[in-house]
Coordinates of C-alpha atoms in Angstrom, one line a residue:
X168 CA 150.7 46.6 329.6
X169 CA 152.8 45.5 327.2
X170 CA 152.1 41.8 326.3
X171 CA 154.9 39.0 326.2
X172 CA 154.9 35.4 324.8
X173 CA 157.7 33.8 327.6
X174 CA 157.4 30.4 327.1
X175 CA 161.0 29.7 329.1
X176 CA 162.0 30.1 332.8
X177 CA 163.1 33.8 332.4
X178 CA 160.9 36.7 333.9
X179 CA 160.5 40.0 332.1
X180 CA 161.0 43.1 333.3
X181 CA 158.7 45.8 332.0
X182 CA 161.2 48.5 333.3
X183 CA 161.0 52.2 334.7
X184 CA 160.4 54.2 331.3
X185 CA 158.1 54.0 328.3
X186 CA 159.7 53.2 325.0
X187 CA 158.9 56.5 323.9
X188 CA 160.5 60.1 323.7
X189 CA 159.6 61.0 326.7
X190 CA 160.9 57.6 328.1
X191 CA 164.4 58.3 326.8
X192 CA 164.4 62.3 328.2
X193 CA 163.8 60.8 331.4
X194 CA 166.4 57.5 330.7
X195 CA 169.0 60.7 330.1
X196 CA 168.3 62.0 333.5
X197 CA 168.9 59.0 335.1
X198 CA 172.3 58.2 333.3
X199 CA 174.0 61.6 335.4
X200 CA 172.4 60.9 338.4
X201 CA 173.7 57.0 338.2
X202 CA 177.5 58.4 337.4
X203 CA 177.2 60.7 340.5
X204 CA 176.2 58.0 343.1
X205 CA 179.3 56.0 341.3
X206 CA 181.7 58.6 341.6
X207 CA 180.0 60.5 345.3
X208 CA 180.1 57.1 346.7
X209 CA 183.2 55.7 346.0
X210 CA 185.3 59.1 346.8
X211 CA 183.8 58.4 350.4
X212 CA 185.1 55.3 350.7
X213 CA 188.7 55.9 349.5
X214 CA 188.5 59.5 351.3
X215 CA 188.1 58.0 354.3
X216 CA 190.3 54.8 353.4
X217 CA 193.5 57.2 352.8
X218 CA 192.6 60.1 355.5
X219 CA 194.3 58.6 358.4
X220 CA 192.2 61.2 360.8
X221 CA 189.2 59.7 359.3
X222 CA 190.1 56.4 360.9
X223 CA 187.3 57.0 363.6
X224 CA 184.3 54.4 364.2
X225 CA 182.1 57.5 362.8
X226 CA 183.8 57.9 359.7
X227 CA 184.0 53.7 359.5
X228 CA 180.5 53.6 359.9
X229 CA 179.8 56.5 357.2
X230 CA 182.4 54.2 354.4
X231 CA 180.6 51.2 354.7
X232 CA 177.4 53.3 353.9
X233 CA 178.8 54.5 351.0
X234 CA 180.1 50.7 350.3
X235 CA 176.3 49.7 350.1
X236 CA 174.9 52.2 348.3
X237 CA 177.5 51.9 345.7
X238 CA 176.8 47.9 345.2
X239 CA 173.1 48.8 346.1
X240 CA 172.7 50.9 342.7
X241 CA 174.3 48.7 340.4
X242 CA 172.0 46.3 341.6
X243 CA 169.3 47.5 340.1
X244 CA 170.1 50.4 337.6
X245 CA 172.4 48.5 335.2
X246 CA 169.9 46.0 333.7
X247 CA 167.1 48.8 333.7
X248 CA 169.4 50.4 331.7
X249 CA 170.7 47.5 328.9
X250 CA 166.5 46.7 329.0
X251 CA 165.8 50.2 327.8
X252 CA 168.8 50.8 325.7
X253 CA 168.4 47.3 323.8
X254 CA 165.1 46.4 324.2
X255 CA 166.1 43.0 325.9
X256 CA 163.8 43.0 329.2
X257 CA 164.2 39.2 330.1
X258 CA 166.1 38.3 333.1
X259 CA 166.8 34.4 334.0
X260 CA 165.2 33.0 336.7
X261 CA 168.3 32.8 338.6
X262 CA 169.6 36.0 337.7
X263 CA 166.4 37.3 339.2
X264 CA 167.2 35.2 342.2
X265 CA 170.6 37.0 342.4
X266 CA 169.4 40.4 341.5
X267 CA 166.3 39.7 344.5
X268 CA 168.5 38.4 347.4
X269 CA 171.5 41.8 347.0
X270 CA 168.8 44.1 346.8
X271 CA 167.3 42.4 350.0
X272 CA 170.9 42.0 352.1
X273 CA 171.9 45.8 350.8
X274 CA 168.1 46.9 352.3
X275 CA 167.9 45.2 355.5
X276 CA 171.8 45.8 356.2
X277 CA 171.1 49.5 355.2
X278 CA 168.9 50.2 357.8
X279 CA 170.6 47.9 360.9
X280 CA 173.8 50.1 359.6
X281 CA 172.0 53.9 360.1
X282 CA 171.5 52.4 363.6
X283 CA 174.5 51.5 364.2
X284 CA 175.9 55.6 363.1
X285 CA 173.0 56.8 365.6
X286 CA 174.2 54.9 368.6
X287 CA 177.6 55.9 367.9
X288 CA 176.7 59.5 368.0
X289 CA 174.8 59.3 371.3
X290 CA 177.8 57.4 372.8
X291 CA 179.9 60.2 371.4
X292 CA 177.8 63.6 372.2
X293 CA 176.0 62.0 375.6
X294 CA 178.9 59.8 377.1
X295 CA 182.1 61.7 375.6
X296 CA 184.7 60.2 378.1
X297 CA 183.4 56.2 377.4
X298 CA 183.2 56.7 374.0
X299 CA 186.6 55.4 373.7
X300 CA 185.8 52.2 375.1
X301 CA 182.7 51.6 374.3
X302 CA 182.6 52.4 371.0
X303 CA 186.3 50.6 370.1
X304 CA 187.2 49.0 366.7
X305 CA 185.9 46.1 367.7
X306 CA 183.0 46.6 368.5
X307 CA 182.5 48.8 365.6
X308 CA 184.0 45.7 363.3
X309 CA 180.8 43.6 365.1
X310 CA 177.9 45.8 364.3
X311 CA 178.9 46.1 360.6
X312 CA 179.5 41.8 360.6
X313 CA 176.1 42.0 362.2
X314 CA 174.7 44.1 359.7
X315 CA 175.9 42.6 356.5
X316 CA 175.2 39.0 358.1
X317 CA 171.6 39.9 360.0
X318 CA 170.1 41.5 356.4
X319 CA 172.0 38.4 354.3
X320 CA 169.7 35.7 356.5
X321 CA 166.8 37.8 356.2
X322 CA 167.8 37.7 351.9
X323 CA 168.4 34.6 351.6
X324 CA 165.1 33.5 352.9
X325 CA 163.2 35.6 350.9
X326 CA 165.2 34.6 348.2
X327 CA 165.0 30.9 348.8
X328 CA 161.0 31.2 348.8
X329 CA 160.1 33.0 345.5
X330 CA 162.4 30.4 343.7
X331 CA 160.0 28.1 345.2
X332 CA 157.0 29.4 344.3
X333 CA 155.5 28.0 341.0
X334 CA 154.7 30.6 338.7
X335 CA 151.8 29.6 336.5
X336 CA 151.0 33.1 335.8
X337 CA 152.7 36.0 333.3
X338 CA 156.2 36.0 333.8
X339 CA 156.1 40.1 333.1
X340 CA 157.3 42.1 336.2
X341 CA 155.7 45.3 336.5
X342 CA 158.9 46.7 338.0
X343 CA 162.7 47.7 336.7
X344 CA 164.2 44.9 339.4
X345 CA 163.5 41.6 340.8
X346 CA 161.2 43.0 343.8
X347 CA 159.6 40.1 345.9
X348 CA 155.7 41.8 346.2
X349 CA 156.1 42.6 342.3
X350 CA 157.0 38.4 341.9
X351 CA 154.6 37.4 344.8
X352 CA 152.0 38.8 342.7
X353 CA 152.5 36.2 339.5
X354 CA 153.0 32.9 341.7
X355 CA 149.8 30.5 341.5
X356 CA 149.7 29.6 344.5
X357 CA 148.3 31.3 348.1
X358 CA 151.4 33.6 349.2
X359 CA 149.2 35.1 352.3
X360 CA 151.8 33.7 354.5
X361 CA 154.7 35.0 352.9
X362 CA 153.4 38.4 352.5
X363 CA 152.9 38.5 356.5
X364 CA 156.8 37.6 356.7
X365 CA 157.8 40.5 354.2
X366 CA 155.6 42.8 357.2
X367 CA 157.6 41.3 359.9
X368 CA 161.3 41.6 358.1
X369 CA 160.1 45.5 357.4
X370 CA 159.5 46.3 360.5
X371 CA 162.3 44.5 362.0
X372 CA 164.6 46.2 359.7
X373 CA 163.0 49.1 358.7
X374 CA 160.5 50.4 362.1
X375 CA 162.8 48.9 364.5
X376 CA 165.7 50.8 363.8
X377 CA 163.7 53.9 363.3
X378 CA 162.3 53.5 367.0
X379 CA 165.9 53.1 367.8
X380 CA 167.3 56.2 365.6
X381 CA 164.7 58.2 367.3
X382 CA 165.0 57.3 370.9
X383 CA 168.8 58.0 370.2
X384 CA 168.8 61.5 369.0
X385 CA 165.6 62.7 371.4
X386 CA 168.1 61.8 374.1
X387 CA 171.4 63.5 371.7
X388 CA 169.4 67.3 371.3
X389 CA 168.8 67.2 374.9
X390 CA 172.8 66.6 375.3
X391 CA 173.3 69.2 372.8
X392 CA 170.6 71.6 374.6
X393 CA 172.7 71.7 377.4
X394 CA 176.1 72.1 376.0
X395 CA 177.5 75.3 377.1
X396 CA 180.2 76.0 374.0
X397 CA 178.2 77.1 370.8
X398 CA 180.6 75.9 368.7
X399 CA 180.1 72.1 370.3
X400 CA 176.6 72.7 369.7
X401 CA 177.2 73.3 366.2
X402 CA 178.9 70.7 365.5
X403 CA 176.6 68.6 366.9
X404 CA 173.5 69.5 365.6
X405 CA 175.2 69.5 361.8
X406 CA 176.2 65.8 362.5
X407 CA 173.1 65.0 363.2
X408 CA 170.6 66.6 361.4
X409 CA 172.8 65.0 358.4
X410 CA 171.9 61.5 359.7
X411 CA 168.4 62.4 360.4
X412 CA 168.1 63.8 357.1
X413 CA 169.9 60.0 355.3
X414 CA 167.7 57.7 357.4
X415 CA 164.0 59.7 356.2
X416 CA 164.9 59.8 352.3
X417 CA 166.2 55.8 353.3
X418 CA 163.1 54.8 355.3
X419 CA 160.7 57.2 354.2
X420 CA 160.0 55.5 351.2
X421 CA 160.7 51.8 352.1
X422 CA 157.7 51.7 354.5
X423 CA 155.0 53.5 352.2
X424 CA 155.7 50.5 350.1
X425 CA 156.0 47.9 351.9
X426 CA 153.8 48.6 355.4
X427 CA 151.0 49.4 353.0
X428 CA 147.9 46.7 352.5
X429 CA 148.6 45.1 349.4
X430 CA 144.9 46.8 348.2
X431 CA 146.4 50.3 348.6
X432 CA 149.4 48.9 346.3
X433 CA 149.4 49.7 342.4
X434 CA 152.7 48.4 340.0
X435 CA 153.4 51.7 338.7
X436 CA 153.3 53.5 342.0
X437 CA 155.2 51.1 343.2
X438 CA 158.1 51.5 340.6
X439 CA 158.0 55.5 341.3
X440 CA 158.7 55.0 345.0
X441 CA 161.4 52.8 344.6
X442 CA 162.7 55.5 342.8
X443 CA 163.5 57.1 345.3
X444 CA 165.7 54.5 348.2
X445 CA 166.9 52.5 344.7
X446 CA 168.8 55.7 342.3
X447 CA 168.0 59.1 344.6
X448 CA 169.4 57.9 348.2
X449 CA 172.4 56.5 347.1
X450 CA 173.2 59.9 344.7
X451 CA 172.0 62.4 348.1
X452 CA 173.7 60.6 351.0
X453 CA 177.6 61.4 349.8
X454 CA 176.3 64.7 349.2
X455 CA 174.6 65.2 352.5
X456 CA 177.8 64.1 354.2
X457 CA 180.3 65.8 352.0
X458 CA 178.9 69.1 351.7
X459 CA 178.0 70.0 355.3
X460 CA 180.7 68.1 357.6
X461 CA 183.9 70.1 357.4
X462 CA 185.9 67.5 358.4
X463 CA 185.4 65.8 355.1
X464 CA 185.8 68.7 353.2
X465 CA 189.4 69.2 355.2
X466 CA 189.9 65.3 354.0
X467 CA 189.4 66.1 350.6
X468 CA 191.7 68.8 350.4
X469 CA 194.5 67.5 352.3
X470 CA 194.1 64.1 349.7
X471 CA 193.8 66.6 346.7
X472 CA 197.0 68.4 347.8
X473 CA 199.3 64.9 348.4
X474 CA 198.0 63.5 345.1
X475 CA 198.9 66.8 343.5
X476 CA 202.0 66.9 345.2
X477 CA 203.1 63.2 344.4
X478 CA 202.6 63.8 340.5
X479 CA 204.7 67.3 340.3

């Protein structure tokens, strides 16, 4: 490990990549992959924003993901990169506040939203004929508030404690962002009891939801089992194999690293996993959606063809 004199408040951020030429072949990967979340993500939400027959609580649902993971990367990926590019890895201790407490609302709201898209497909494919009033606008307005404002609470918690804690310790991260097990681990003081509360906001954001995605769609491919036109069955099982497939690259990897005993834990595994739900998820989920739901692709087309037509 790299050794730092920090004799201020600011924490430093050893990053993702060696400083090394195989460091900067991997920093070039990244760079595309960073532009395509960018540009995947925020399509989706002006697609659906100007498609007027993607003004359903589905499609509302599916453009505030994309809203998240588009802040959710440029959480984290923007200061990897200025550390790696310029070789300045410090962060201020408030910045690191800032950085810890959107990661944390983006995470926890993440996976309270995937819930809310798999009860709206089980109203729609197991109660077709109440899905107009029980899944209305509003309601659909009130689990997105309750998202955003249930993972915020649970952020700003976290985030209130680890600029708390007296750090006595290195200031070096072993991690490319602000994560709270990284920081927990340089405090001087016993942080036994916060640890426990990062298990319980996991699994209350995290394995909670999961129980509930799963209960949701058991119930969905029986619906779908028993539907008698193939073409409804289809459908169905496209729509939701999609959402299957977002929530295990999502949770997948947030609960090997944070369910796990911190004696199982090691920095650098750490920072490969988060990989994964911090830069890969937020590239794959606009094209999980995009590419295999024809009604976007319809969306896309019919927006191409007006913009083309309003410039000729």
């Amino acid at each position: 490990m790299e050794d730092y004199n920090q004799t201020s408040t600011d924490f430093i951020l050893l990053g993702l990549f060696p400083p090394s030429s195989l460091g900067l072949f991997l920093f070039t990967l990244i760079v595309p992959i960073f532009l395509m979340a960018l540009t995947g993500n925020m399509c989706m939400v002006l697609l659906i924003l100007l498609d007027a027959q993607l003004h359903t609580p589905m499609y509302f649902l599916l453009s505030q993901l994309s809203l998240m993971d588009l802040i959710y990367i440029c959480t984290t990926v923007p200061k990897m990169a200025s550390g790696f590019l310029f070789g300045n890895k410090s962060i201020s201790f408030i910045g690191c506040g800032v950085q810890s407490f959107f990661f944390l609302t983006l995470a926890g709201s993440e996976g309270l939203l995937l819930m809310s898209m798999s009860y709206d497909r089980y109203l729609a494919i197991c109660f077709p004929l109440h899905y107009p009033i029980r899944m209305n606008r509003r309601v659909c307005v009130l689990m997105i508030l309750g998202s955003w404002a249930m993972g915020a609470v649970n952020a700003c918690a976290h985030t209130v404690y680890i600029l708390s804690v007296p750090y006595c310790k290195s200031r070096t991260i072993t991690h490319f962002f602000c994560d709270v097990p990284a920081m927990l681990t340089l405090a001087c003081r016993a942080t036994r009891i916060h640890e426990y509360t990062v298990f319980l906001s996991t699994t209350f954001f995290l394995l909670f939801p999961s129980v509930i995605i799963l209960g949701s769609y058991w119930k969905v491919l029986f619906a779908v089992y028993r539907m008698h036109s193939r073409e409804g069955r289809k459908k169905a099982y496209s729509t939701c194999s999609a959402h299957l497939t977002v929530v295990t690259f999502y949770i997948a990897p947030f609960a090997y690293t944070y369910l796990r005993p911190k004696s199982l834990r090691s920095p650098e595994e750490d920072k490969i996993v988060a990989v994964f739900y911090t830069i890969l998820t937020p590239v794959l989920n606009p094209m999980i959606y995009s590419l295999r739901n024809k009604e976007v692709l319809g969306a896309l087309r019919r927006v191409t063809h007006s913009i083309c037509s309003l410039k000729m």
